[in-house]
PDB file of C-alpha atoms in Angstrom:
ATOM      1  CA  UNK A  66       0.000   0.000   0.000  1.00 63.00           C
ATOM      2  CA  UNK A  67       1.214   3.513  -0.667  1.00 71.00           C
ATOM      3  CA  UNK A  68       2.218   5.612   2.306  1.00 93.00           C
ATOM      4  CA  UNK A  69      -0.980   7.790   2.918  1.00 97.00           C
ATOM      5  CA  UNK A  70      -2.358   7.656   6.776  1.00 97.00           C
ATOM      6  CA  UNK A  71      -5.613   9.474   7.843  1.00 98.00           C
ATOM      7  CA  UNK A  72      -6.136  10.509  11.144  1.00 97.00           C
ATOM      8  CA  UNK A  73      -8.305  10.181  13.237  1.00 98.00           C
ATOM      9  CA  UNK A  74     -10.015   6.945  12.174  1.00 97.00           C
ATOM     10  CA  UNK A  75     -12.824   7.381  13.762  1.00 98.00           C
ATOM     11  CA  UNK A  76     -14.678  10.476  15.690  1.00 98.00           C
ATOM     12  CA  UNK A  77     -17.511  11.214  17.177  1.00 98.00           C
ATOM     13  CA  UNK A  78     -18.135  15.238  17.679  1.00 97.00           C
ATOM     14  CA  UNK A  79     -20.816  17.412  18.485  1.00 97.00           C
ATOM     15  CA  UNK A  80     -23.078  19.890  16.177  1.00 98.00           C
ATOM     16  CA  UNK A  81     -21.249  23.005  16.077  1.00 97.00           C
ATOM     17  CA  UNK A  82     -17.867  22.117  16.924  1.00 97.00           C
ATOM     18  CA  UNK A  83     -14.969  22.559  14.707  1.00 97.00           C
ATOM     19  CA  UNK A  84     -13.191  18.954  13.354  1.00 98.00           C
ATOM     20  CA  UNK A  85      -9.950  19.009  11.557  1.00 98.00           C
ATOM     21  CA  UNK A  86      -8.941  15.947   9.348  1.00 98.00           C
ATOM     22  CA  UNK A  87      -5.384  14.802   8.481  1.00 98.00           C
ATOM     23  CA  UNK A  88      -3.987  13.363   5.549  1.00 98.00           C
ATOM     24  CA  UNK A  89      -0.255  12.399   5.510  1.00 98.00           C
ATOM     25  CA  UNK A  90       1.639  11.026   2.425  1.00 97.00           C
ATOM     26  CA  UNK A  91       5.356   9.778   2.763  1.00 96.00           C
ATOM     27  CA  UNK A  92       4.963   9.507  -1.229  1.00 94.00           C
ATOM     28  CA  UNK A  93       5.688  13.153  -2.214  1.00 93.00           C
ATOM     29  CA  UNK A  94       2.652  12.437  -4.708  1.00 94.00           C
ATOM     30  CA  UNK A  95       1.702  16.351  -6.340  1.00 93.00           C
ATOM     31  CA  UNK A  96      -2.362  15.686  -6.006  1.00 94.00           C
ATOM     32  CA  UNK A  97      -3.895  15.170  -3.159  1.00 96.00           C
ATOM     33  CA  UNK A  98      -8.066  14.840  -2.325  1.00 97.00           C
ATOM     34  CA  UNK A  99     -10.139  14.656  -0.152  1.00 98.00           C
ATOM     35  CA  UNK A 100     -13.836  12.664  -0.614  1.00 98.00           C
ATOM     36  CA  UNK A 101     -16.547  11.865   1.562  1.00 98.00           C
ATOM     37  CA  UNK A 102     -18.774   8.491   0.763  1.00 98.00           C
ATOM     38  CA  UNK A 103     -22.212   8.112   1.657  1.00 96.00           C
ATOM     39  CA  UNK A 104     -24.571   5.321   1.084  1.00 90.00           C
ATOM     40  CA  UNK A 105     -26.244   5.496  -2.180  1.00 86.00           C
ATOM     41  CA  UNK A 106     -23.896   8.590  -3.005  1.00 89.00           C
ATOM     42  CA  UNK A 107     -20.773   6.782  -3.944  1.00 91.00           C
ATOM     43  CA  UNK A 108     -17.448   9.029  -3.930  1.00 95.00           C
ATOM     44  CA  UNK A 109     -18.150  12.813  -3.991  1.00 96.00           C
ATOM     45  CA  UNK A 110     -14.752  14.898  -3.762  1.00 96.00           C
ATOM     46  CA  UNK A 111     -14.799  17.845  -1.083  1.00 98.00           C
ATOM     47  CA  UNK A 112     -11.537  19.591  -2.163  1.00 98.00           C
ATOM     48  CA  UNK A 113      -8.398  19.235  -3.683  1.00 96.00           C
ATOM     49  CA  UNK A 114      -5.072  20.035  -3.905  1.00 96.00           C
ATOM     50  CA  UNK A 115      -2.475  20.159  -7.078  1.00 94.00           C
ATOM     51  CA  UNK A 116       0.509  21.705  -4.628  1.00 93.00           C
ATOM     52  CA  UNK A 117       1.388  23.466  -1.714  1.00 94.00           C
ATOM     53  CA  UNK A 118      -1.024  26.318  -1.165  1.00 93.00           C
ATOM     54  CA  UNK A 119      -2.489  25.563  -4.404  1.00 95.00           C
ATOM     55  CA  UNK A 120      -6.073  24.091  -3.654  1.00 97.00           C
ATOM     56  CA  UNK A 121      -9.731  24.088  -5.183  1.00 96.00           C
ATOM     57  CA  UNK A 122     -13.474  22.858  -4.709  1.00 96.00           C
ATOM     58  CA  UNK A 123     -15.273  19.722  -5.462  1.00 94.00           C
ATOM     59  CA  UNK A 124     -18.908  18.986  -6.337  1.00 93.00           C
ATOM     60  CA  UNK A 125     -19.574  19.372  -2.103  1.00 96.00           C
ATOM     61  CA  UNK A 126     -17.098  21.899  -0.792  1.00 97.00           C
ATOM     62  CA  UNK A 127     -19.950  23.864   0.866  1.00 97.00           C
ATOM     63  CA  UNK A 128     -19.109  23.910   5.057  1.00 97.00           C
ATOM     64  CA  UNK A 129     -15.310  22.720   4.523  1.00 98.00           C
ATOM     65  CA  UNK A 130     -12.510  24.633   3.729  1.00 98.00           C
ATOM     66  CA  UNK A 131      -8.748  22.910   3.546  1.00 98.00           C
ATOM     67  CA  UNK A 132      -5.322  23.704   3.940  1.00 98.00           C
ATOM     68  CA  UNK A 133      -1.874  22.210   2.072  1.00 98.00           C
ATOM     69  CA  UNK A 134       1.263  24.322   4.034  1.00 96.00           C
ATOM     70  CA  UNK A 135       3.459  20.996   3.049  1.00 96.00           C
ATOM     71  CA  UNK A 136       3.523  18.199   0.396  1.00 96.00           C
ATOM     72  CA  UNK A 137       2.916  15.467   2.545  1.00 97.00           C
ATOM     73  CA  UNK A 138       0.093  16.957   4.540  1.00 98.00           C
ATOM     74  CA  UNK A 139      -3.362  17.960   3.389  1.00 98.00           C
ATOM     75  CA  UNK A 140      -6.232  19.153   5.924  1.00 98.00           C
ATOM     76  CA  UNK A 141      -9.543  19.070   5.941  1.00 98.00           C
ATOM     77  CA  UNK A 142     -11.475  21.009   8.359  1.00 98.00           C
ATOM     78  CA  UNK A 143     -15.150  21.265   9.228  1.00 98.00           C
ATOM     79  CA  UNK A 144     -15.807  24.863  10.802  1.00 94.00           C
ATOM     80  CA  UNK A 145     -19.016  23.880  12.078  1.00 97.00           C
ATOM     81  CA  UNK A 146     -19.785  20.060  12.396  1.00 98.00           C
ATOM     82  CA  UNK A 147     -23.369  19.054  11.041  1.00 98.00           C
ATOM     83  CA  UNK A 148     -24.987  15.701  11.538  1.00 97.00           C
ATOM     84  CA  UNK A 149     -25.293  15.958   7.683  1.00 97.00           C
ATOM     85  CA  UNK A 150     -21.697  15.979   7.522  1.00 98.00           C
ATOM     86  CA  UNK A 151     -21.949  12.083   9.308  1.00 98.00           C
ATOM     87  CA  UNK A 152     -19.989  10.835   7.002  1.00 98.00           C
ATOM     88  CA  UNK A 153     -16.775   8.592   5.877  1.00 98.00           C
ATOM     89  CA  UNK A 154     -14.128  10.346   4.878  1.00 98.00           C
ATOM     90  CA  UNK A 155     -11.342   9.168   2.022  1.00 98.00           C
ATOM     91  CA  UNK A 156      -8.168  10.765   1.093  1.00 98.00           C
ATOM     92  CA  UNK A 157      -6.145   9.941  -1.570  1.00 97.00           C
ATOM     93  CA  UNK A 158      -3.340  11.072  -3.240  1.00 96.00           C
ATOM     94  CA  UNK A 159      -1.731  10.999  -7.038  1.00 93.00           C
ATOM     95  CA  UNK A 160       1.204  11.177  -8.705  1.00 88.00           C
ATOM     96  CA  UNK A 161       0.612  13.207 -11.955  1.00 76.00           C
ATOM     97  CA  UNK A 162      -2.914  14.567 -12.809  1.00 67.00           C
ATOM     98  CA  UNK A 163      -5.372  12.139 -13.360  1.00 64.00           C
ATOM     99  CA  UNK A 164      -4.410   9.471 -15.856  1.00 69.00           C
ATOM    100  CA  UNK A 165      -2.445   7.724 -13.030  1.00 82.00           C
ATOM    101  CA  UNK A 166      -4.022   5.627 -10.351  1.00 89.00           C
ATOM    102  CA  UNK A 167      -5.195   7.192  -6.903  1.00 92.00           C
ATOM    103  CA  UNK A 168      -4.135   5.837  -3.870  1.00 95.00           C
ATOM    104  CA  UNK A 169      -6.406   5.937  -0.957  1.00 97.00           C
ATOM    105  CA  UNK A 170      -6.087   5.789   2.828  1.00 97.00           C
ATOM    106  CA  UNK A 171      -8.081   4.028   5.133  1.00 97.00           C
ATOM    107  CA  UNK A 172     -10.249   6.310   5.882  1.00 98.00           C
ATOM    108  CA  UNK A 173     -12.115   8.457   8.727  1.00 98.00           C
ATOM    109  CA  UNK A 174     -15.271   7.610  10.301  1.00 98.00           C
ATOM    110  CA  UNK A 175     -16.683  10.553  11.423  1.00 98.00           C
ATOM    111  CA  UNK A 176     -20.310  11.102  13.318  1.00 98.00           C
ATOM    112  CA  UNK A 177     -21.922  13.999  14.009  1.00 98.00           C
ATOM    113  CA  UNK A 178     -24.428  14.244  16.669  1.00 97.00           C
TER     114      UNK A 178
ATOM    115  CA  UNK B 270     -22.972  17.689 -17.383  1.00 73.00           C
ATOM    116  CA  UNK B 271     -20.815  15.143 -17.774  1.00 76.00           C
ATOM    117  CA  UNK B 272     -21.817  11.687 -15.904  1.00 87.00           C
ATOM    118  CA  UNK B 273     -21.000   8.343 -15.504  1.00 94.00           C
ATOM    119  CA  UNK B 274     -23.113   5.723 -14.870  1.00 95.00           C
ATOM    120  CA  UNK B 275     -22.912   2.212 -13.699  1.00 97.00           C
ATOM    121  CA  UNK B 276     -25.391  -1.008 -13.451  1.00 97.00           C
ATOM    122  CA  UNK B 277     -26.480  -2.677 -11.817  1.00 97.00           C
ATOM    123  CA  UNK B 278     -26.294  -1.307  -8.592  1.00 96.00           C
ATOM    124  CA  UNK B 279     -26.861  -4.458  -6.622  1.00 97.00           C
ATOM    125  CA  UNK B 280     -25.437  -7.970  -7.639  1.00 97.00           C
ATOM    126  CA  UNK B 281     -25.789 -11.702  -5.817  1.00 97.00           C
ATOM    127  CA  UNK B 282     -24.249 -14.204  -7.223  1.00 98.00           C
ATOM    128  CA  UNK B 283     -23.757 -17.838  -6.019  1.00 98.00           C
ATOM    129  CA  UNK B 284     -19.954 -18.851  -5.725  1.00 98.00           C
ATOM    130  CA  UNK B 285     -18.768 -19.647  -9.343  1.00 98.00           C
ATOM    131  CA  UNK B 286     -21.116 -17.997 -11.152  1.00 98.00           C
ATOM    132  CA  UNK B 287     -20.015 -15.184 -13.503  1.00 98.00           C
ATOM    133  CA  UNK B 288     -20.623 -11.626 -12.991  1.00 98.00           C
ATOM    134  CA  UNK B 289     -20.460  -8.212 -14.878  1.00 98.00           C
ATOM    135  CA  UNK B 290     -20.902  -4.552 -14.380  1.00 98.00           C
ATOM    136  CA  UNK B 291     -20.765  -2.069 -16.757  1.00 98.00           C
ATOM    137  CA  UNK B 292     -20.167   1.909 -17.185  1.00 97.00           C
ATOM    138  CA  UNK B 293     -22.013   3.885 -19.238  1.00 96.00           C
ATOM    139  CA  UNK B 294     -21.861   7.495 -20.403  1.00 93.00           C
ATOM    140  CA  UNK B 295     -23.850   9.573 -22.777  1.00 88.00           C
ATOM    141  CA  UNK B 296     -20.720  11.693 -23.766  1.00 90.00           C
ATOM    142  CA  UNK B 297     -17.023  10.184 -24.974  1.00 92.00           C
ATOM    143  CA  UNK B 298     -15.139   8.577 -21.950  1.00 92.00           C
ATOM    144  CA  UNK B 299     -11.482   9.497 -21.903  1.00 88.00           C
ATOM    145  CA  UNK B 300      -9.418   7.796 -18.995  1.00 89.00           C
ATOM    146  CA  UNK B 301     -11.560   4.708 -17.469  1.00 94.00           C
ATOM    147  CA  UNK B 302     -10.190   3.955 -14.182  1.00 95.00           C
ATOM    148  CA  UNK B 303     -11.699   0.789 -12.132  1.00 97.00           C
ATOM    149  CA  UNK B 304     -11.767   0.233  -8.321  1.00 98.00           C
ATOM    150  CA  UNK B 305     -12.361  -2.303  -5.779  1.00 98.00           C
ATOM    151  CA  UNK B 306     -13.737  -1.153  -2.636  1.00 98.00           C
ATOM    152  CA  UNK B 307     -13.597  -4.124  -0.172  1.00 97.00           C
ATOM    153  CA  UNK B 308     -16.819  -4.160   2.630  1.00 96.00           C
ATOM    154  CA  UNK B 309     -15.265  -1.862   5.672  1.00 95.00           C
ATOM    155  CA  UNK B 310     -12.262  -0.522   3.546  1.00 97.00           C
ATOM    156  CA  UNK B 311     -11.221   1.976   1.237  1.00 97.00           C
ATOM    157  CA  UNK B 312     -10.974   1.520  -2.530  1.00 97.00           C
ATOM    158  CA  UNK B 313      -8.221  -0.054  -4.726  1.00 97.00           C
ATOM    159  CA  UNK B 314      -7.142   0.606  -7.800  1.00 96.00           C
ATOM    160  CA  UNK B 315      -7.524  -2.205 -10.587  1.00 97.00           C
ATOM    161  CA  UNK B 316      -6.567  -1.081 -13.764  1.00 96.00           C
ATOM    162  CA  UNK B 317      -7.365   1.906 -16.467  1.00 95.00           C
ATOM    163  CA  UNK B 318      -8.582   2.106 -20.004  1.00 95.00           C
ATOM    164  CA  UNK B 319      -7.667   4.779 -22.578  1.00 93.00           C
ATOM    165  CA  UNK B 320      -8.104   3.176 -25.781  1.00 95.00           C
ATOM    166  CA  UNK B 321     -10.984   2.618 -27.877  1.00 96.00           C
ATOM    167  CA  UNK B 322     -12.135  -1.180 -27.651  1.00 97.00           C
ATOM    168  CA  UNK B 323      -9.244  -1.653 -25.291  1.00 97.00           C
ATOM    169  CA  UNK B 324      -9.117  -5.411 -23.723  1.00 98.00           C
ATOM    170  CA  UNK B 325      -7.297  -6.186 -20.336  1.00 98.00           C
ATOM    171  CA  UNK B 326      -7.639  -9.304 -18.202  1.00 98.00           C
ATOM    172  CA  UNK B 327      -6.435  -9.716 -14.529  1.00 97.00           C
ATOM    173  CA  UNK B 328      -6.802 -13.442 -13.657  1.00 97.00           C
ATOM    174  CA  UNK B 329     -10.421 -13.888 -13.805  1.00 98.00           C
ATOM    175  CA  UNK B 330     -11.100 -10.460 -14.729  1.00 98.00           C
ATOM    176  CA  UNK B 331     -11.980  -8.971 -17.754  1.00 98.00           C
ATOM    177  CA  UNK B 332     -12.200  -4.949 -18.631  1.00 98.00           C
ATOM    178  CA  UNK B 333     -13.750  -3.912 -21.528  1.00 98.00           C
ATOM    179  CA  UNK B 334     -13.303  -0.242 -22.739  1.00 97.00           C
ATOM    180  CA  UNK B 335     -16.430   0.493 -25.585  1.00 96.00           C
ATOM    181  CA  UNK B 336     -15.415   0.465 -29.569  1.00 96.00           C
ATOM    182  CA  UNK B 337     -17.012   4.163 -29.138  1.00 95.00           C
ATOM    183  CA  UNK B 338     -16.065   4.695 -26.029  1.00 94.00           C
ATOM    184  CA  UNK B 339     -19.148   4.714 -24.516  1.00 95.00           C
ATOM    185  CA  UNK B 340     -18.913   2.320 -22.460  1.00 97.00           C
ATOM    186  CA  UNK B 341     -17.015  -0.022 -20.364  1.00 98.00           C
ATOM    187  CA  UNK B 342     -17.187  -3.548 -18.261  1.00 98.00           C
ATOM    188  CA  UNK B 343     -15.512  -5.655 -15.906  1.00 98.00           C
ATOM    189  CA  UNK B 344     -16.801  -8.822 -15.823  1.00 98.00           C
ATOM    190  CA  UNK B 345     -15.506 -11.547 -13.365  1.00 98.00           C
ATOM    191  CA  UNK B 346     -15.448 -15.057 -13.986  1.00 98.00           C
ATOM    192  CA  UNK B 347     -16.516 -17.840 -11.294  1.00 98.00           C
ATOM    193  CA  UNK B 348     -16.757 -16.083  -8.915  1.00 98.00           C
ATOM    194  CA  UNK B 349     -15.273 -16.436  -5.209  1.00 98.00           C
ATOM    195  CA  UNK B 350     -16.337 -14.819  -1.693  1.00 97.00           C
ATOM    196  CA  UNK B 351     -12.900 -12.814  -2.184  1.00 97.00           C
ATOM    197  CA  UNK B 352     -14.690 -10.772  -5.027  1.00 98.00           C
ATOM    198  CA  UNK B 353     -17.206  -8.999  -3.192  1.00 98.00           C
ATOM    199  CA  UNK B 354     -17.048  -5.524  -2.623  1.00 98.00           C
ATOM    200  CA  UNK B 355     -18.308  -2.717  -4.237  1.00 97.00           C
ATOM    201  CA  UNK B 356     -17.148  -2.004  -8.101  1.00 98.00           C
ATOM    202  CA  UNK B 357     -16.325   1.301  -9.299  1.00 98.00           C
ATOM    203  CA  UNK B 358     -15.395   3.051 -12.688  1.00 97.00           C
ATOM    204  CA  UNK B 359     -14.006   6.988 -12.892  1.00 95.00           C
ATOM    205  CA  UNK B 360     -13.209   8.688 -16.016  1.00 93.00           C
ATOM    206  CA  UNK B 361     -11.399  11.965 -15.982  1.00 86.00           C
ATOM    207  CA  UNK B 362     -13.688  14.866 -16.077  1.00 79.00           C
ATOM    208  CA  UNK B 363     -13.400  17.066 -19.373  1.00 75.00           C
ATOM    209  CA  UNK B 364     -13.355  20.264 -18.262  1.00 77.00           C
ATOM    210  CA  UNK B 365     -10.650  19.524 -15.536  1.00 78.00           C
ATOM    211  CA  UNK B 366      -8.018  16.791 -15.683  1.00 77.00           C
ATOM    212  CA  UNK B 367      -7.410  17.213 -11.909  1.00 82.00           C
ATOM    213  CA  UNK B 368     -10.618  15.305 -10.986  1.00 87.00           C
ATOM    214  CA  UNK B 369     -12.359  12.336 -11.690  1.00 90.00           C
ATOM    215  CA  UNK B 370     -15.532  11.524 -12.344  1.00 92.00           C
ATOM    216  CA  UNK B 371     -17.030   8.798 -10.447  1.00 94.00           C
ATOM    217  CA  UNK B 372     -19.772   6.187 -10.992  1.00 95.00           C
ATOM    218  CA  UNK B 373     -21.962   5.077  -7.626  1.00 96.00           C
ATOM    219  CA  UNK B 374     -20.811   1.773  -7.808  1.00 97.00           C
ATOM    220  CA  UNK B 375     -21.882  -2.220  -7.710  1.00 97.00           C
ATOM    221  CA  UNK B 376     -22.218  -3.754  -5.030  1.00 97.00           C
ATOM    222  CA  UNK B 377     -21.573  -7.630  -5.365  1.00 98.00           C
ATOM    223  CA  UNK B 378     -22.420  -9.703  -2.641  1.00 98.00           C
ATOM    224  CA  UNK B 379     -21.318 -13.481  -3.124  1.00 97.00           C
ATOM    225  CA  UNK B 380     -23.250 -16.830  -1.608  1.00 95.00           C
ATOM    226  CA  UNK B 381     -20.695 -19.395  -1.102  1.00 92.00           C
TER     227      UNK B 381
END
């Protein structure tokens, strides 16, 4: 498996509370995303990023923002948890723009209640 | 817009049966990417398509890119419990190569 860790793995936080995700890489890969899968909703991507500082929105970016200060590390941060934001929560990471394969970690668990 | 979309959504199979899934879209597919998602994991890469009635086998199975690239399938051969999971294609979205565009999935569930 390629080096990508998420943390936490799983999280249970309250409505209204800020949650910040991590994504770590060890691979030095440029791209890096972040998703969120839902039952019946397959893989939606949140944000991504194609380099340090350099970072855009996905089909569902309302109520997260991210942040990419390093290669390896890629944040994803909910300013104000929502139970609709219940969710589990995939990074992955590629080397070249799509056309190569995406690696993903194991993903985050995360409940909002 | 552009979308990409796979059936069935739901497959059960008995153990050593065969099994296929396909991708459709109603606009040209460029870069056909397939994953296996595993129950409780994350998904896996399997294997990409670029070329028009592309052919590529892994073991027992079989991915099929469209002569008009329409379409593509993955179809397994006899089955075994280790193929469930859910199934998904991703082509590369048009109007931005950073992202993919990604089909809900099928879910096969396998009786042994």
């Amino acid at each position: 498996d390629a080096g990508i860790t998420q943390s936490p793995r799983h999280k249970v936080t309250e409505t209204g509370t800020p949650v910040t995700l991590r994504c770590h890489q060890t691979e030095n890969h440029r791209y890096m995303y972040w998703y969120r899968q839902d039952p019946g909703h397959g893989l939606r991507l949140i944000h991504y990023s194609y380099g340090v500082k350099d970072t855009d929105k996905g089909e569902v970016s309302d109520g997260y923002s991210v942040s990419r200060s390093k290669t390896e590390d890629f944040l994803l941060t909910l300013e104000s948890a929502t139970s609709s934001q219940t969710s589990v929560y995939f990074c992955a990471i590629s080397e070249l723009e799509v056309g190569t394969e995406a690696f993903f970690g194991q993903g985050t668990r995360l409940t909002v209640v | 817009g552009q979308q990409v979309m796979q059936i069935p959504q739901y497959q059960h199979v008995q153990e050593g049966e065969d099994f296929t899934t396909y991708c459709n879209s109603s606009t040209t597919l460029s870069n056909i990417q397939w994953y296996k998602q595993r129950p409780g994991g994350h998904p896996v890469f399997l294997i990409q398509l670029v070329k028009s009635g592309e052919v590529k086998k892994q073991k027992r199975l079989t991915f099929q890119f469209g002569e008009a690239k329409k379409n593509s399938s993955l179809h397994i051969t006899a089955t075994q419990t280790t193929d469930v999971g859910t199934y998904f294609c991703a082509d590369r979205n048009a109007g931005n190569n950073r992202k993919l565009i990604w089909g809900l999935g099928t879910s096969l569930a396998v009786n042994p």
